[in-house]
Amino acid sequence: MGFLEELKALLPGRVLTHEAALAPYESDALTAYRKRPLAVVLPEGKEEVVAVVRLCHRHGVPFVARGSGTSLSGGSLPVEGGIVLALNRMNRILRLDPKARIAVVEPGVVNLEVSRQAAPFGLYYAPDPSSQPVSTIGGNVAFNSGGAHCLKYGMTANHVLGLEVVTPEGEVVRLGGESLEGVGPDLHGFFVGTEGLLGVAVEITLRLLPKPEAYHTLLAAYRSLEEAGNAVSLVIRRGLLPGAMEIMDRLAIEAAEKAVRAGYPEAEALLIVELEGPKEEVAEEAQVLEEVIRESGAYAVRVAGSEAERQAIWKGRKAAFSAVGRLSPDYLVQDGVVPRSRLGEALREIQRLSQAHGLRVANVFHAGDGNLHPLVLYDGKKPEELERAEALAGEILRLCVRLGGSLTGEHGIGVEKKAYMPEMFAPEDLLAMERVKRALDPKGLANRGKVLPEVVHGG
Amino acid sequence: MEVRASTLGEVVEAVRAYPRLRPKGGGTKPALSAPREGEVGLNLSGLSGILEYTPEEFVFTAWAGTPIAEVEEALRAHGQYLPFHPPLKGKGATLGGTVAAGLSGPLRHRYGGLRDFLLGVRFVDGEGRVVRGGGKVVKNAAGFPFHRLMVGSLGAFGVMVELSFKVFPYPRATRTLRAKMPSLNEALSALERLRLLPLDLLALDLVPPATLELRLGGFPKSLKARLEGLKALLAQGGAQTEVLEEDGAHWEEVRDLRFLEGSPIWVKVPAKPQEVARLEGLPLGPRRYLDGGEVLYAGTGPEGLEALRRAGLPHLVLKGAEDPLYPPPPEAFFTKLKRALDPRGCFPLG
């Protein structure tokens, strides 16, 4: 029996090979990249994932695990001649234990679903990538997804307590446990963010947190991006630790207004600050915040007086990405990080680069953790505009690294940014990653072609 | 035998010169840092000092041998602290030793443990190569996160030389509420109830047989109101409560694990409130459950250690045993990582 026949025997009726059925899996949210896989398989339980990975290992066939395909870095781009393990059918919450404050889930569970199921117990799952209504926990684990609350709450890695992983050679191993504390090397922490290169997570234990008692959400309008950026620094200097601080520039505001009519004031820059905690504490912090915002030169301030008003403030921010899509036929989004105190400098430089390359750039970003999201607008139908957009995006990445930051805050390296890895890491660092990859995946089957740049790959 | 390394170059040299090394910082966890037969001790206490600290970034980078006390002093000058509350600070614990042991103190309850605050590492692997993982910004998803691999590693993958951490503003004021409950059962039900509420406590400890200690931080006025609320809540379970207005010294003693002094063996046991009743059945000595029952620090003798092993409970011995880690890390994943980074088996574990 050949590979495909064996595969079909393992998962009868759940192996897709027809062109039309494969088409939706050819790319993820980074649509500029496209590859046709040999087949897509739809496992319904972890035993099936194990069996498929073992089969791939035996035949030397590369595999890419995939959830909802929301990766913005091409992290779930198929490999030609390889298969895609589409894990969306593995979408059961296996156990939700409020007393232990954990949820044990399959990788295909949608992020927001965890919080929805935990809500009756007053608990929630903290990481909130903008994709959370669709993206899956498995994908969040692979890419160490973030969201708007990372300064205070950390990223996905900080909320994963345990994992069951199928290694690229088909071994099944449990990493971590159920407690917030462990003993021995933090192997589950290490696995999170390795972008599927070291195996497939088939069961994930998540920590749940009590939902904050009170929120205080404020929207402030500024005459320049720099003023908004400075306001963030002022908030931090006053000893406040907001749950979220977000900034949008004029282009992003206009787009959000057109898309969802959030009712935002006209401004060069908008800052959203959200405090959260026990109501007495939030009330005191809110007074400090009010003072800071007044000093920061905001010319219009709006405070949410109800949950509905709070949601209205967030609506525009959350819609900003897709809204910017209406301003332009195509866009590239980067998510480089800069030290918070260099935000103003970074934004000025991005503006300069945008003019120099003759392409518009909209900015929506997590200001609290210095995580930029410049959206480079282009028209793929115009000759060479994609190349120009990529060049501009690359310049922005180099800028982030130069300012002491990172190539990516939450989207991951994927295929898109691997060529830039040598900008951030020395050859020795990359070779160490390479050695780890080779030790766990000698045949190089798990998510081949991602993260590690080709240059070092041979070394 | 012991050698000292006070610079990156000296660490590389030592790794190349000796076939088996056991790094040591302040030596506060002797079960982890004392050289075994055939090993050379690598004393890193000279590899010390803060390299970068920008208070506004909430980030600092320091040499791995830097004492926690030195770091905290620098942070305090800017109203900041290490929220994971590294234990044994007063005894001379260092950043590197804390990471290798994977330890957090009582204040971890508020914002998380060591693993939630380590941002980056530079280490020397088993072949003497200098490798960097993570970064110096609070959010970062680029490359394999070697820094997280260091947490609790016992030094298995390399000698840490440089570490970057996230820090937070220290609360304006703190208070501690001590609640004596009628029995362990009542203490446990109160604990379980408190864990589900959005109280933002700095610490939530259970001191057997039946005392809860709650630490709050925030604005003085808000603290007062919150304390009253907590007292009322605990009174329902039959608590006798007292408030510690000046609570700093008390928590320094706790984080220094002073309650373990006098016990021959010190052990850390990951737990859950649901497991406390079972743990309380074991022959353990002075002890305290931190972070709402998520971790136990206990003093014991050989019979307590034996009981933990027989019960199959994972634990780490900080003092008083030759073989500190139970169980050994999962073979299929760990051994391969170890081979990739320390192929000659120069470092502890495996």
Short mmCIF file of C-alpha atoms in Angstrom, two decimals, chain A residues 251-427:
data_model
loop_
_atom_site.label_atom_id
_atom_site.label_comp_id
_atom_site.label_asym_id
_atom_site.label_seq_id
_atom_site.Cartn_x
_atom_site.Cartn_y
_atom_site.Cartn_z
CA LEU A 251 -5.97 56.08 8.92
CA ALA A 252 -6.99 53.26 11.25
CA ILE A 253 -9.57 55.47 12.99
CA GLU A 254 -11.16 56.47 9.71
CA ALA A 255 -11.31 52.88 8.58
CA ALA A 256 -12.84 51.71 11.85
CA GLU A 257 -15.41 54.52 11.70
CA LYS A 258 -16.45 53.56 8.18
CA ALA A 259 -16.67 49.89 9.08
CA VAL A 260 -18.45 49.80 12.42
CA ARG A 261 -19.37 53.42 13.27
CA ALA A 262 -17.72 53.21 16.65
CA GLY A 263 -18.44 56.92 17.18
CA TYR A 264 -14.80 57.80 17.70
CA PRO A 265 -13.85 61.51 17.75
CA GLU A 266 -11.80 62.80 14.85
CA ALA A 267 -8.15 62.68 15.80
CA GLU A 268 -4.62 62.09 14.64
CA ALA A 269 -4.34 59.46 17.33
CA LEU A 270 -6.64 57.73 19.79
CA LEU A 271 -5.53 56.08 22.99
CA ILE A 272 -7.61 53.45 24.79
CA VAL A 273 -6.67 52.71 28.39
CA GLU A 274 -8.44 50.07 30.42
CA LEU A 275 -8.00 49.60 34.15
CA GLU A 276 -9.36 46.49 35.82
CA GLY A 277 -9.54 44.99 39.29
CA PRO A 278 -11.50 45.25 42.52
CA LYS A 279 -13.93 48.16 42.26
CA GLU A 280 -12.46 50.18 45.15
CA GLU A 281 -8.98 49.87 43.67
CA VAL A 282 -10.10 50.72 40.14
CA ALA A 283 -11.91 53.80 41.44
CA GLU A 284 -8.69 55.10 43.03
CA GLU A 285 -6.60 54.28 39.99
CA ALA A 286 -9.13 55.99 37.74
CA GLN A 287 -8.52 59.28 39.56
CA VAL A 288 -4.78 59.01 38.94
CA LEU A 289 -5.42 58.09 35.33
CA GLU A 290 -7.71 61.07 34.83
CA GLU A 291 -4.99 63.40 36.07
CA VAL A 292 -2.36 61.81 33.85
CA ILE A 293 -4.54 62.01 30.76
CA ARG A 294 -5.32 65.67 31.49
CA GLU A 295 -1.59 66.42 31.74
CA SER A 296 -0.89 64.48 28.55
CA GLY A 297 -2.63 67.02 26.31
CA ALA A 298 -5.67 64.98 25.27
CA TYR A 299 -8.28 67.32 23.78
CA ALA A 300 -11.20 64.95 24.09
CA VAL A 301 -11.72 62.22 26.67
CA ARG A 302 -14.52 59.73 26.91
CA VAL A 303 -15.02 57.33 29.83
CA ALA A 304 -17.26 54.30 29.41
CA GLY A 305 -20.16 54.66 31.83
CA SER A 306 -21.57 51.20 31.18
CA GLU A 307 -20.59 47.83 29.76
CA ALA A 308 -22.30 48.82 26.49
CA GLU A 309 -20.19 51.98 26.25
CA ARG A 310 -17.08 49.95 27.04
CA GLN A 311 -17.88 47.53 24.24
CA ALA A 312 -18.46 50.47 21.90
CA ILE A 313 -14.96 51.77 22.61
CA TRP A 314 -13.44 48.34 21.93
CA LYS A 315 -15.57 47.67 18.87
CA GLY A 316 -13.66 50.06 16.66
CA ARG A 317 -10.30 48.84 17.88
CA LYS A 318 -11.17 45.21 17.34
CA ALA A 319 -12.54 45.92 13.88
CA ALA A 320 -9.56 48.02 12.83
CA PHE A 321 -7.70 45.29 10.96
CA SER A 322 -10.51 44.14 8.77
CA ALA A 323 -11.64 47.75 8.41
CA VAL A 324 -8.30 48.82 7.01
CA GLY A 325 -8.85 46.11 4.42
CA ARG A 326 -11.60 48.32 2.97
CA LEU A 327 -9.21 51.18 2.36
CA SER A 328 -7.03 49.14 0.10
CA PRO A 329 -7.32 46.01 -2.03
CA ASP A 330 -4.45 44.35 -0.15
CA TYR A 331 -2.35 44.88 2.91
CA LEU A 332 0.55 43.34 4.78
CA VAL A 333 0.59 43.46 8.55
CA GLN A 334 3.71 43.33 10.68
CA ASP A 335 3.85 42.95 14.43
CA GLY A 336 7.34 43.97 15.46
CA VAL A 337 8.01 45.07 19.02
CA VAL A 338 9.98 48.06 20.26
CA PRO A 339 10.83 49.06 23.82
CA ARG A 340 7.93 51.20 24.98
CA SER A 341 10.07 54.28 25.44
CA ARG A 342 11.09 54.12 21.74
CA LEU A 343 7.50 54.07 20.44
CA GLY A 344 7.53 57.73 19.37
CA GLU A 345 10.79 57.27 17.49
CA ALA A 346 9.56 54.08 15.82
CA LEU A 347 6.33 55.70 14.64
CA ARG A 348 8.14 58.73 13.20
CA GLU A 349 10.49 56.45 11.32
CA ILE A 350 7.60 54.34 10.00
CA GLN A 351 5.97 57.53 8.68
CA ARG A 352 9.21 58.46 6.93
CA LEU A 353 9.58 54.98 5.43
CA SER A 354 5.97 55.10 4.26
CA GLN A 355 6.63 58.33 2.37
CA ALA A 356 9.92 57.10 0.97
CA HIS A 357 8.29 53.93 -0.41
CA GLY A 358 5.19 55.76 -1.61
CA LEU A 359 2.81 53.41 0.24
CA ARG A 360 0.31 54.20 2.96
CA VAL A 361 0.79 52.64 6.40
CA ALA A 362 -1.97 52.47 9.01
CA ASN A 363 -1.02 51.93 12.64
CA VAL A 364 -3.00 50.09 15.28
CA PHE A 365 -0.99 48.85 18.19
CA HIS A 366 -0.64 47.47 21.67
CA ALA A 367 1.11 50.45 23.22
CA GLY A 368 1.45 48.95 26.69
CA ASP A 369 3.85 46.29 25.46
CA GLY A 370 5.39 48.16 22.52
CA ASN A 371 3.85 45.75 20.03
CA LEU A 372 3.35 47.62 16.73
CA HIS A 373 0.95 46.58 14.01
CA PRO A 374 1.77 48.63 10.95
CA LEU A 375 -0.55 47.74 8.08
CA VAL A 376 1.17 48.36 4.76
CA LEU A 377 -1.48 49.11 2.13
CA TYR A 378 -0.87 48.03 -1.46
CA ASP A 379 -2.60 46.89 -4.61
CA GLY A 380 -1.47 43.45 -5.68
CA LYS A 381 -2.76 44.06 -9.20
CA LYS A 382 -0.33 46.90 -9.77
CA PRO A 383 3.05 45.76 -11.02
CA GLU A 384 5.65 45.35 -8.30
CA GLU A 385 3.53 46.88 -5.54
CA LEU A 386 3.66 43.68 -3.47
CA GLU A 387 7.46 43.71 -3.74
CA ARG A 388 7.55 47.34 -2.63
CA ALA A 389 5.20 46.60 0.26
CA GLU A 390 7.39 43.69 1.33
CA ALA A 391 10.48 45.86 1.15
CA LEU A 392 8.80 48.50 3.31
CA ALA A 393 7.58 45.89 5.79
CA GLY A 394 11.12 44.51 5.95
CA GLU A 395 12.52 47.95 6.71
CA ILE A 396 10.04 48.23 9.59
CA LEU A 397 11.20 44.88 10.99
CA ARG A 398 14.83 45.94 10.83
CA LEU A 399 13.88 49.15 12.61
CA CYS A 400 12.27 47.19 15.47
CA VAL A 401 15.34 45.03 15.93
CA ARG A 402 17.62 48.07 15.73
CA LEU A 403 15.67 49.77 18.50
CA GLY A 404 16.21 46.76 20.75
CA GLY A 405 12.89 45.00 20.16
CA SER A 406 11.70 41.89 18.36
CA LEU A 407 10.66 40.78 14.87
CA THR A 408 7.34 39.59 16.19
CA GLY A 409 5.26 40.09 19.32
CA GLU A 410 2.60 37.51 18.63
CA HIS A 411 2.21 36.53 14.96
CA GLY A 412 5.32 34.38 14.89
CA ILE A 413 8.05 34.02 12.30
CA GLY A 414 6.33 31.53 9.98
CA VAL A 415 7.56 31.68 6.41
CA GLU A 416 7.12 35.40 6.19
CA LYS A 417 9.83 36.59 8.54
CA LYS A 418 12.33 33.74 8.56
CA ALA A 419 14.67 35.59 6.23
CA TYR A 420 14.89 38.30 8.89
CA MET A 421 15.85 35.96 11.73
CA PRO A 422 19.58 36.67 11.25
CA GLU A 423 18.82 40.35 11.92
CA MET A 424 17.70 39.49 15.44
CA PHE A 425 19.69 36.35 16.22
CA ALA A 426 23.37 35.51 15.89
CA PRO A 427 24.38 32.41 13.89
#
